[in-house]
Amino acid sequence: MSPGSPIGVFDSGLGGLTVLKELVSALPNENFVYLGDVARLPYGTKSPGVVTRYAERCLEFLVAKGVKMVVIACNTATANALPKLQAESPVDVLGVIEPGVRAAIQASRGKRVLVLATNSAVRSEAYPKAFNAAGSEVIVEQIACPLFVPLVEEGWFDHPVTVAVAKQYLESRDLSAFDVVVMGCTHYPLLEIPLRQVLGSQIS
Ligand code: DGL
């Protein structure tokens, strides 16, 4: 491992490519190794212990490739396994929840934030805990949207079925109460077009 070694990035599938895209544009001189663990996708429906085991295998795989650090480009793996991976890893490990929370706190004027995430990430309460840890007074509500992940993996980014599923998940809430929605799963930004149709344009 040397300063010229690549940065490892992993997710359960395609979603982490949304993070990789930002990393490549922020760090144009770095090389990256990306692992999409599609063989074991989805992570979001699995128990914390299973997600942690999968995340440990991804870390091992990337470390064996000689990476100098690892970015967990998966909220579900970050929610369940970040401290364990940080403790076990020979290289630095970063997650995606804290940066997302910081951005949401900055963007929210109304102090009501809606987090969309997988079942596992919602159950872990990682987002409400991270808002608390940041000393924020933001009121956080969460909705689990598990069907979004297979829709993304299917490539149905802008499809009537995806819009119908988004309506089903989101229309139970008074969306006008929120000024910020956090895409608490790295797959969800790929559904921006159908999600905008349901969320409206007043929400960041
Ligand atoms: N992309 C992952 C996340 O950010 C989860 C997708 C899955 O359920 O595998 O949470």
Coordinates of N, CA, C and O in Angstrom, one line a residue, residues 43-200:
Y43 N -29.1 -5.8 1.0 CA -28.7 -5.8 2.4 C -29.8 -5.3 3.3 O -29.9 -5.7 4.5
G44 N -30.7 -4.5 2.7 CA -31.6 -3.7 3.5 C -32.7 -4.5 4.2 O -33.4 -4.0 5.1
T45 N -32.9 -5.8 3.8 CA -33.9 -6.6 4.4 C -33.3 -7.6 5.4 O -34.0 -8.4 6.0
K46 N -32.0 -7.6 5.5 CA -31.3 -8.6 6.3 C -31.0 -8.1 7.8 O -31.1 -6.9 8.0
S47 N -30.7 -9.0 8.7 CA -30.5 -8.7 10.1 C -29.1 -7.9 10.2 O -28.2 -8.1 9.4
P48 N -29.0 -7.2 11.4 CA -27.7 -6.5 11.6 C -26.5 -7.4 11.5 O -25.4 -7.1 10.9
G49 N -26.6 -8.6 12.1 CA -25.5 -9.6 12.1 C -25.1 -10.0 10.7 O -23.9 -10.1 10.4
V50 N -26.1 -10.3 9.9 CA -25.8 -10.7 8.5 C -25.2 -9.5 7.7 O -24.2 -9.7 7.0
V51 N -25.7 -8.3 7.8 CA -25.2 -7.2 7.1 C -23.7 -7.0 7.5 O -22.9 -6.7 6.7
T52 N -23.5 -7.1 8.8 CA -22.1 -6.9 9.3 C -21.1 -7.9 8.7 O -20.0 -7.6 8.3
R53 N -21.6 -9.2 8.6 CA -20.7 -10.2 8.0 C -20.4 -9.9 6.6 O -19.3 -10.0 6.1
Y54 N -21.5 -9.5 5.8 CA -21.3 -9.2 4.4 C -20.3 -8.0 4.3 O -19.4 -8.0 3.4
A55 N -20.5 -7.0 5.2 CA -19.6 -5.8 5.1 C -18.1 -6.2 5.4 O -17.2 -5.7 4.8
E56 N -18.0 -7.1 6.4 CA -16.6 -7.5 6.7 C -15.9 -8.2 5.5 O -14.8 -8.0 5.2
R57 N -16.7 -9.0 4.8 CA -16.2 -9.7 3.6 C -15.8 -8.7 2.5 O -14.8 -8.8 1.8
C58 N -16.6 -7.7 2.3 CA -16.3 -6.6 1.3 C -15.0 -5.9 1.7 O -14.2 -5.7 0.9
L59 N -14.9 -5.6 3.0 CA -13.7 -4.9 3.5 C -12.4 -5.8 3.2 O -11.5 -5.3 2.6
E60 N -12.5 -7.1 3.5 CA -11.4 -8.0 3.3 C -11.0 -8.0 1.8 O -9.9 -8.0 1.5
F61 N -12.1 -8.1 1.0 CA -11.8 -8.2 -0.5 C -11.1 -7.0 -0.9 O -10.1 -7.1 -1.7
L62 N -11.5 -5.8 -0.5 CA -10.9 -4.5 -0.9 C -9.4 -4.4 -0.4 O -8.5 -4.0 -1.1
V63 N -9.3 -4.8 0.9 CA -7.9 -4.7 1.5 C -7.0 -5.6 0.7 O -5.8 -5.3 0.5
A64 N -7.5 -6.8 0.3 CA -6.6 -7.7 -0.5 C -6.3 -7.1 -1.8 O -5.3 -7.5 -2.4
K65 N -7.0 -6.2 -2.3 CA -6.7 -5.5 -3.6 C -5.7 -4.4 -3.3 O -5.3 -3.6 -4.3
G66 N -5.3 -4.1 -2.1 CA -4.2 -3.2 -1.8 C -4.7 -1.7 -1.7 O -3.9 -0.8 -1.9
V67 N -6.0 -1.5 -1.3 CA -6.5 -0.2 -1.2 C -5.9 0.5 0.0 O -5.5 -0.1 1.0
K68 N -5.9 1.9 0.0 CA -5.3 2.6 1.1 C -6.3 3.1 2.1 O -6.0 3.5 3.2
M69 N -7.6 3.1 1.6 CA -8.7 3.4 2.5 C -10.0 2.8 1.9 O -10.0 2.5 0.7
V70 N -11.1 2.7 2.7 CA -12.3 2.2 2.3 C -13.5 3.1 2.6 O -13.6 3.6 3.7
V71 N -14.3 3.4 1.6 CA -15.5 4.1 1.8 C -16.7 3.1 1.7 O -16.9 2.4 0.7
I72 N -17.5 3.1 2.8 CA -18.7 2.2 2.7 C -19.8 3.0 2.1 O -20.4 3.9 2.7
A73 N -20.0 2.8 0.8 CA -21.0 3.6 0.0 C -22.4 3.0 0.1 O -23.1 2.9 -0.9
C74 N -22.7 2.6 1.3 CA -24.0 1.9 1.6 C -24.4 2.3 3.0 O -23.7 2.1 4.0
N75 N -25.6 3.0 3.0 CA -26.1 3.4 4.3 C -26.4 2.2 5.3 O -26.2 2.3 6.5
T76 N -26.9 1.1 4.7 CA -27.3 0.0 5.5 C -26.1 -0.6 6.2 O -26.1 -0.9 7.4
A77 N -25.0 -0.8 5.4 CA -23.8 -1.3 6.0 C -23.2 -0.3 6.9 O -22.6 -0.7 8.0
T78 N -23.2 1.0 6.6 CA -22.7 2.0 7.5 C -23.5 2.0 8.9 O -22.9 2.0 10.0
A79 N -24.8 1.9 8.8 CA -25.7 1.9 10.0 C -25.4 0.7 10.9 O -25.4 0.8 12.1
N80 N -25.1 -0.4 10.3 CA -24.9 -1.7 11.1 C -23.5 -2.0 11.4 O -23.3 -2.7 12.4
A81 N -22.5 -1.6 10.6 CA -21.2 -2.2 10.8 C -20.0 -1.2 10.8 O -18.9 -1.6 11.0
L82 N -20.3 0.1 10.8 CA -19.2 1.1 10.7 C -18.2 1.0 11.8 O -17.0 0.8 11.6
P83 N -18.6 1.0 13.1 CA -17.6 0.9 14.2 C -16.8 -0.4 14.2 O -15.6 -0.4 14.4
K84 N -17.5 -1.5 13.8 CA -16.8 -2.8 13.8 C -15.8 -2.8 12.7 O -14.6 -3.2 12.9
L85 N -16.1 -2.3 11.5 CA -15.2 -2.3 10.4 C -14.0 -1.3 10.7 O -12.8 -1.6 10.4
Q86 N -14.3 -0.2 11.4 CA -13.2 0.7 11.7 C -12.3 0.1 12.7 O -11.1 0.3 12.6
A87 N -12.8 -0.7 13.6 CA -12.0 -1.3 14.7 C -11.1 -2.4 14.0 O -10.0 -2.7 14.5
E88 N -11.7 -3.1 13.0 CA -11.0 -4.3 12.5 C -10.0 -4.0 11.4 O -9.1 -4.8 11.0
S89 N -10.2 -2.9 10.7 CA -9.6 -2.6 9.4 C -8.1 -2.1 9.6 O -7.9 -1.3 10.4
P90 N -7.2 -2.6 8.7 CA -5.9 -2.1 8.7 C -5.8 -0.7 8.0 O -4.7 0.0 8.1
V91 N -6.8 -0.3 7.3 CA -6.8 1.0 6.7 C -8.1 1.8 7.2 O -9.0 1.2 7.8
D92 N -8.0 3.1 7.0 CA -9.2 4.0 7.4 C -10.5 3.6 6.7 O -10.4 3.2 5.5
V93 N -11.6 3.6 7.4 CA -12.9 3.3 6.9 C -13.8 4.5 7.1 O -14.0 4.9 8.3
L94 N -14.5 4.9 6.1 CA -15.5 6.0 6.2 C -16.9 5.5 5.8 O -17.0 4.7 4.9
G95 N -17.9 6.1 6.5 CA -19.3 5.7 6.1 C -20.0 6.9 5.5 O -19.4 8.0 5.3
V96 N -21.2 6.7 5.2 CA -22.0 7.8 4.4 C -23.0 8.5 5.3 O -23.6 9.5 4.8
I97 N -23.3 8.0 6.5 CA -24.5 8.6 7.2 C -24.1 10.0 7.8 O -24.9 11.0 7.6
E98 N -23.0 10.1 8.4 CA -22.6 11.4 9.0 C -22.5 12.6 8.0 O -23.1 13.6 8.3
P99 N -21.9 12.4 6.9 CA -21.9 13.5 5.9 C -23.3 13.9 5.4 O -23.5 15.1 5.3
G100 N -24.1 12.9 5.3 CA -25.5 13.2 4.8 C -26.3 14.0 5.9 O -27.0 14.9 5.6
V101 N -26.0 13.6 7.1 CA -26.7 14.3 8.2 C -26.2 15.7 8.3 O -27.1 16.7 8.5
R102 N -24.9 15.9 8.2 CA -24.4 17.3 8.2 C -25.0 18.2 7.1 O -25.4 19.3 7.4
A103 N -25.1 17.6 5.9 CA -25.7 18.4 4.8 C -27.2 18.7 5.0 O -27.7 19.8 4.7
A104 N -27.9 17.7 5.6 CA -29.3 17.9 5.9 C -29.5 19.0 6.9 O -30.4 19.8 6.8
I105 N -28.7 19.0 7.9 CA -28.8 20.0 9.0 C -28.6 21.4 8.4 O -29.4 22.4 8.7
Q106 N -27.6 21.5 7.5 CA -27.3 22.8 6.9 C -28.5 23.3 6.0 O -28.8 24.4 5.9
A107 N -29.1 22.3 5.3 CA -30.2 22.6 4.3 C -31.5 22.9 5.0 O -32.3 23.6 4.4
S108 N -31.7 22.4 6.2 CA -33.1 22.5 6.8 C -33.3 23.8 7.5 O -32.6 24.1 8.5
R109 N -34.3 24.6 7.1 CA -34.7 25.8 7.8 C -35.9 25.5 8.7 O -36.0 26.0 9.8
G110 N -36.8 24.6 8.2 CA -38.0 24.3 8.9 C -37.8 23.3 10.1 O -38.7 23.0 10.9
K111 N -36.6 22.7 10.1 CA -36.2 21.7 11.2 C -37.0 20.5 11.2 O -37.2 19.9 12.2
R112 N -37.6 20.1 10.0 CA -38.3 18.8 10.0 C -37.7 18.1 8.8 O -37.8 18.5 7.6
V113 N -37.1 16.9 9.0 CA -36.4 16.2 8.0 C -37.0 14.8 7.8 O -37.3 14.1 8.8
L114 N -37.2 14.4 6.6 CA -37.7 13.0 6.3 C -36.6 12.2 5.7 O -35.9 12.6 4.8
V115 N -36.3 11.0 6.4 CA -35.3 10.1 5.9 C -35.9 8.9 5.2 O -36.8 8.3 5.8
L116 N -35.5 8.7 4.0 CA -36.0 7.5 3.2 C -34.8 6.5 3.2 O -33.7 6.9 2.9
A117 N -35.1 5.3 3.7 CA -34.0 4.4 3.8 C -34.5 2.9 3.7 O -35.7 2.7 3.6
T118 N -33.6 2.0 3.8 CA -34.0 0.6 3.8 C -34.6 0.2 5.2 O -34.4 0.9 6.2
N119 N -35.2 -1.0 5.2 CA -35.8 -1.4 6.5 C -34.7 -1.5 7.6 O -34.9 -1.1 8.7
S120 N -33.6 -2.1 7.2 CA -32.5 -2.3 8.2 C -31.9 -1.0 8.7 O -31.7 -0.8 9.9
A121 N -31.7 0.0 7.8 CA -31.2 1.3 8.2 C -32.2 2.0 9.1 O -31.8 2.6 10.1
V122 N -33.5 1.9 8.8 CA -34.5 2.5 9.6 C -34.5 1.9 11.0 O -34.5 2.6 12.0
R123 N -34.6 0.6 11.0 CA -34.6 -0.2 12.3 C -33.4 0.2 13.2 O -33.5 0.2 14.4
S124 N -32.3 0.4 12.6 CA -31.0 0.7 13.4 C -31.1 2.0 14.1 O -30.3 2.3 15.0
E125 N -32.0 2.9 13.6 CA -32.1 4.3 14.2 C -30.8 5.1 14.0 O -30.6 6.0 14.7
A126 N -30.0 4.6 13.1 CA -28.7 5.3 12.9 C -28.9 6.8 12.5 O -28.1 7.6 12.9
Y127 N -29.9 7.1 11.7 CA -30.1 8.5 11.3 C -30.5 9.3 12.5 O -29.9 10.4 12.8
P128 N -31.6 9.0 13.2 CA -32.0 9.8 14.4 C -30.8 10.0 15.3 O -30.6 11.1 15.9
K129 N -30.0 8.9 15.5 CA -28.9 9.0 16.5 C -27.8 9.9 15.9 O -27.3 10.7 16.7
A130 N -27.6 9.9 14.6 CA -26.6 10.8 14.1 C -27.0 12.3 14.1 O -26.2 13.2 14.4
F131 N -28.3 12.5 14.0 CA -28.8 13.9 14.1 C -28.6 14.4 15.6 O -28.2 15.5 15.8
N132 N -29.0 13.5 16.5 CA -28.8 13.8 17.9 C -27.3 14.0 18.2 O -27.0 15.0 18.9
A133 N -26.4 13.1 17.7 CA -25.0 13.3 18.0 C -24.4 14.6 17.5 O -23.5 15.1 18.0
A134 N -25.1 15.1 16.4 CA -24.6 16.3 15.8 C -25.1 17.5 16.6 O -24.9 18.7 16.2
G135 N -25.9 17.3 17.7 CA -26.4 18.3 18.5 C -27.6 19.1 17.8 O -27.9 20.2 18.2
S136 N -28.2 18.4 16.9 CA -29.2 19.2 16.1 C -30.6 19.0 16.7 O -30.9 18.0 17.4
E137 N -31.4 20.1 16.6 CA -32.8 20.0 17.1 C -33.8 19.6 16.0 O -35.0 19.7 16.2
V138 N -33.3 19.2 14.9 CA -34.1 18.8 13.8 C -35.0 17.6 14.2 O -34.6 16.7 14.9
I139 N -36.3 17.7 13.8 CA -37.2 16.5 14.1 C -37.1 15.6 12.9 O -37.2 16.0 11.7
V140 N -36.8 14.3 13.2 CA -36.5 13.4 12.1 C -37.6 12.3 12.0 O -38.0 11.7 13.1
E141 N -38.2 12.1 10.8 CA -39.1 11.0 10.6 C -38.5 10.1 9.6 O -37.8 10.6 8.7
Q142 N -38.8 8.8 9.6 CA -38.2 7.9 8.7 C -39.3 7.1 8.0 O -40.3 6.7 8.6
I143 N -39.0 6.8 6.7 CA -39.9 5.8 6.0 C -39.0 4.8 5.3 O -38.0 5.1 4.6
A144 N -39.3 3.5 5.6 CA -38.6 2.4 4.9 C -39.2 2.2 3.5 O -40.4 2.1 3.4
C145 N -38.3 2.2 2.5 CA -38.8 2.1 1.1 C -38.1 0.9 0.4 O -37.4 1.1 -0.6
P146 N -38.3 -0.4 0.9 CA -37.5 -1.5 0.4 C -37.6 -1.8 -1.1 O -36.7 -2.3 -1.7
L147 N -38.8 -1.5 -1.6 CA -38.9 -1.9 -3.1 C -38.1 -1.0 -4.0 O -37.9 -1.3 -5.2
F148 N -37.6 0.2 -3.5 CA -36.8 1.0 -4.4 C -35.6 0.3 -4.9 O -35.1 0.6 -6.0
V149 N -35.0 -0.5 -4.0 CA -33.7 -1.1 -4.4 C -33.8 -2.1 -5.6 O -33.1 -1.9 -6.6
P150 N -34.8 -3.0 -5.6 CA -34.9 -3.8 -6.8 C -35.3 -3.0 -8.0 O -34.9 -3.4 -9.2
L151 N -36.1 -2.0 -7.8 CA -36.5 -1.1 -9.0 C -35.2 -0.5 -9.6 O -35.1 -0.4 -10.9
V152 N -34.3 -0.1 -8.8 CA -33.0 0.5 -9.3 C -32.2 -0.5 -10.0 O -31.7 -0.4 -11.1
E153 N -32.0 -1.7 -9.3 CA -31.2 -2.8 -9.9 C -31.8 -3.2 -11.3 O -31.1 -3.7 -12.2
E154 N -33.1 -3.1 -11.4 CA -33.8 -3.4 -12.7 C -33.7 -2.3 -13.7 O -34.0 -2.5 -14.9
G155 N -33.1 -1.2 -13.3 CA -33.0 -0.1 -14.2 C -34.3 0.7 -14.5 O -34.4 1.5 -15.4
W156 N -35.3 0.6 -13.6 CA -36.5 1.3 -13.8 C -36.5 2.6 -13.1 O -37.2 2.9 -12.2
F157 N -35.5 3.4 -13.6 CA -35.3 4.7 -12.9 C -36.4 5.7 -13.1 O -36.7 6.5 -12.2
D158 N -37.1 5.6 -14.3 CA -38.1 6.6 -14.5 C -39.3 5.8 -15.2 O -39.4 5.8 -16.4
H159 N -40.0 5.1 -14.4 CA -41.0 4.1 -14.9 C -42.3 4.3 -14.1 O -42.3 4.6 -12.9
P160 N -43.4 4.1 -14.8 CA -44.7 4.3 -14.1 C -44.9 3.5 -12.8 O -45.5 3.9 -11.8
V161 N -44.3 2.2 -12.8 CA -44.4 1.4 -11.6 C -43.6 2.0 -10.5 O -44.1 2.0 -9.3
T162 N -42.5 2.6 -10.8 CA -41.7 3.3 -9.7 C -42.4 4.5 -9.1 O -42.4 4.7 -7.9
V163 N -43.1 5.2 -10.0 CA -43.9 6.4 -9.5 C -45.0 5.8 -8.6 O -45.2 6.4 -7.5
A164 N -45.7 4.8 -9.0 CA -46.7 4.2 -8.2 C -46.2 3.7 -6.8 O -46.9 3.9 -5.8
V165 N -45.1 3.1 -6.8 CA -44.5 2.6 -5.6 C -44.1 3.8 -4.7 O -44.4 3.8 -3.5
A166 N -43.5 4.8 -5.3 CA -43.2 6.0 -4.5 C -44.4 6.6 -3.9 O -44.4 7.0 -2.7
K167 N -45.5 6.7 -4.6 CA -46.7 7.3 -4.1 C -47.2 6.5 -2.9 O -47.6 7.0 -1.9
Q168 N -47.2 5.2 -3.1 CA -47.6 4.3 -2.0 C -46.9 4.5 -0.7 O -47.4 4.6 0.4
Y169 N -45.5 4.6 -0.8 CA -44.7 4.8 0.4 C -44.9 6.2 1.0 O -44.9 6.4 2.2
L170 N -45.0 7.2 0.1 CA -44.8 8.6 0.6 C -46.1 9.3 0.9 O -46.2 10.2 1.7
E171 N -47.2 8.9 0.2 CA -48.4 9.7 0.3 C -49.1 9.5 1.6 O -50.1 10.2 1.9
S172 N -48.6 8.6 2.5 CA -49.3 8.4 3.8 C -48.8 9.6 4.7 O -49.4 9.8 5.8
R173 N -47.8 10.3 4.3 CA -47.3 11.4 5.2 C -47.7 12.8 4.6 O -47.9 12.9 3.4
D174 N -47.8 13.8 5.5 CA -48.0 15.1 5.1 C -46.7 15.7 4.6 O -45.9 16.2 5.5
L175 N -46.4 15.6 3.3 CA -45.0 15.9 2.9 C -44.8 17.4 3.0 O -43.6 17.8 3.1
S176 N -45.8 18.2 3.1 CA -45.6 19.7 3.2 C -45.0 20.0 4.6 O -44.5 21.1 4.8
A177 N -45.0 19.0 5.5 CA -44.4 19.3 6.9 C -42.8 19.3 6.8 O -42.2 19.7 7.8
F178 N -42.3 18.8 5.7 CA -40.8 18.6 5.7 C -40.2 19.5 4.6 O -40.8 19.8 3.6
D179 N -39.0 20.1 5.0 CA -38.3 20.9 4.0 C -37.1 20.2 3.4 O -36.5 20.6 2.4
V180 N -36.7 19.1 4.0 CA -35.5 18.3 3.5 C -35.9 16.8 3.5 O -36.4 16.3 4.5
V181 N -35.6 16.2 2.4 CA -35.7 14.7 2.4 C -34.3 14.1 2.2 O -33.5 14.5 1.3
V182 N -33.8 13.2 3.1 CA -32.5 12.6 3.0 C -32.7 11.3 2.3 O -33.5 10.4 2.7
M183 N -31.9 11.1 1.2 CA -31.9 9.8 0.5 C -31.0 8.9 1.3 O -29.8 8.9 1.1
G184 N -31.6 8.2 2.3 CA -30.8 7.5 3.2 C -30.4 6.1 2.7 O -30.1 5.2 3.5
C185 N -30.4 5.9 1.4 CA -29.9 4.7 0.7 C -29.2 5.2 -0.6 O -29.8 6.0 -1.3
T186 N -28.1 4.6 -0.8 CA -27.3 5.2 -2.0 C -28.0 4.8 -3.3 O -27.6 5.3 -4.4
H187 N -29.0 3.8 -3.3 CA -29.7 3.5 -4.5 C -30.7 4.6 -4.9 O -31.0 4.8 -6.0
Y188 N -31.2 5.3 -3.9 CA -32.4 6.2 -4.1 C -32.1 7.4 -5.0 O -33.1 7.8 -5.7
P189 N -30.9 8.0 -4.9 CA -30.7 9.2 -5.8 C -31.0 8.8 -7.3 O -31.3 9.7 -8.1
L190 N -30.8 7.5 -7.7 CA -31.1 7.1 -9.1 C -32.5 7.2 -9.4 O -32.9 7.1 -10.6
L191 N -33.4 7.4 -8.4 CA -34.8 7.5 -8.6 C -35.3 9.0 -8.5 O -36.4 9.2 -8.2
E192 N -34.4 9.9 -8.7 CA -34.7 11.3 -8.5 C -35.9 11.8 -9.3 O -36.8 12.5 -8.8
I193 N -36.0 11.3 -10.6 CA -37.1 11.8 -11.4 C -38.5 11.4 -10.9 O -39.3 12.2 -10.6
P194 N -38.7 10.1 -10.6 CA -40.0 9.7 -10.1 C -40.2 10.3 -8.6 O -41.3 10.7 -8.3
L195 N -39.2 10.3 -7.8 CA -39.3 10.9 -6.5 C -39.7 12.3 -6.5 O -40.5 12.8 -5.7
R196 N -39.1 13.1 -7.4 CA -39.5 14.5 -7.5 C -41.0 14.7 -7.9 O -41.6 15.6 -7.4
Q197 N -41.5 13.8 -8.7 CA -42.9 13.9 -9.1 C -43.8 13.7 -7.9 O -44.8 14.3 -7.8
V198 N -43.4 12.9 -6.9 CA -44.2 12.7 -5.7 C -43.9 13.7 -4.6 O -44.8 14.2 -3.9
L199 N -42.6 14.1 -4.5 CA -42.2 15.0 -3.3 C -42.5 16.4 -3.7 O -42.6 17.2 -2.7
G200 N -42.5 16.8 -4.9 CA -42.7 18.2 -5.3 C -41.3 18.9 -5.3 O -40.3 18.3 -4.8

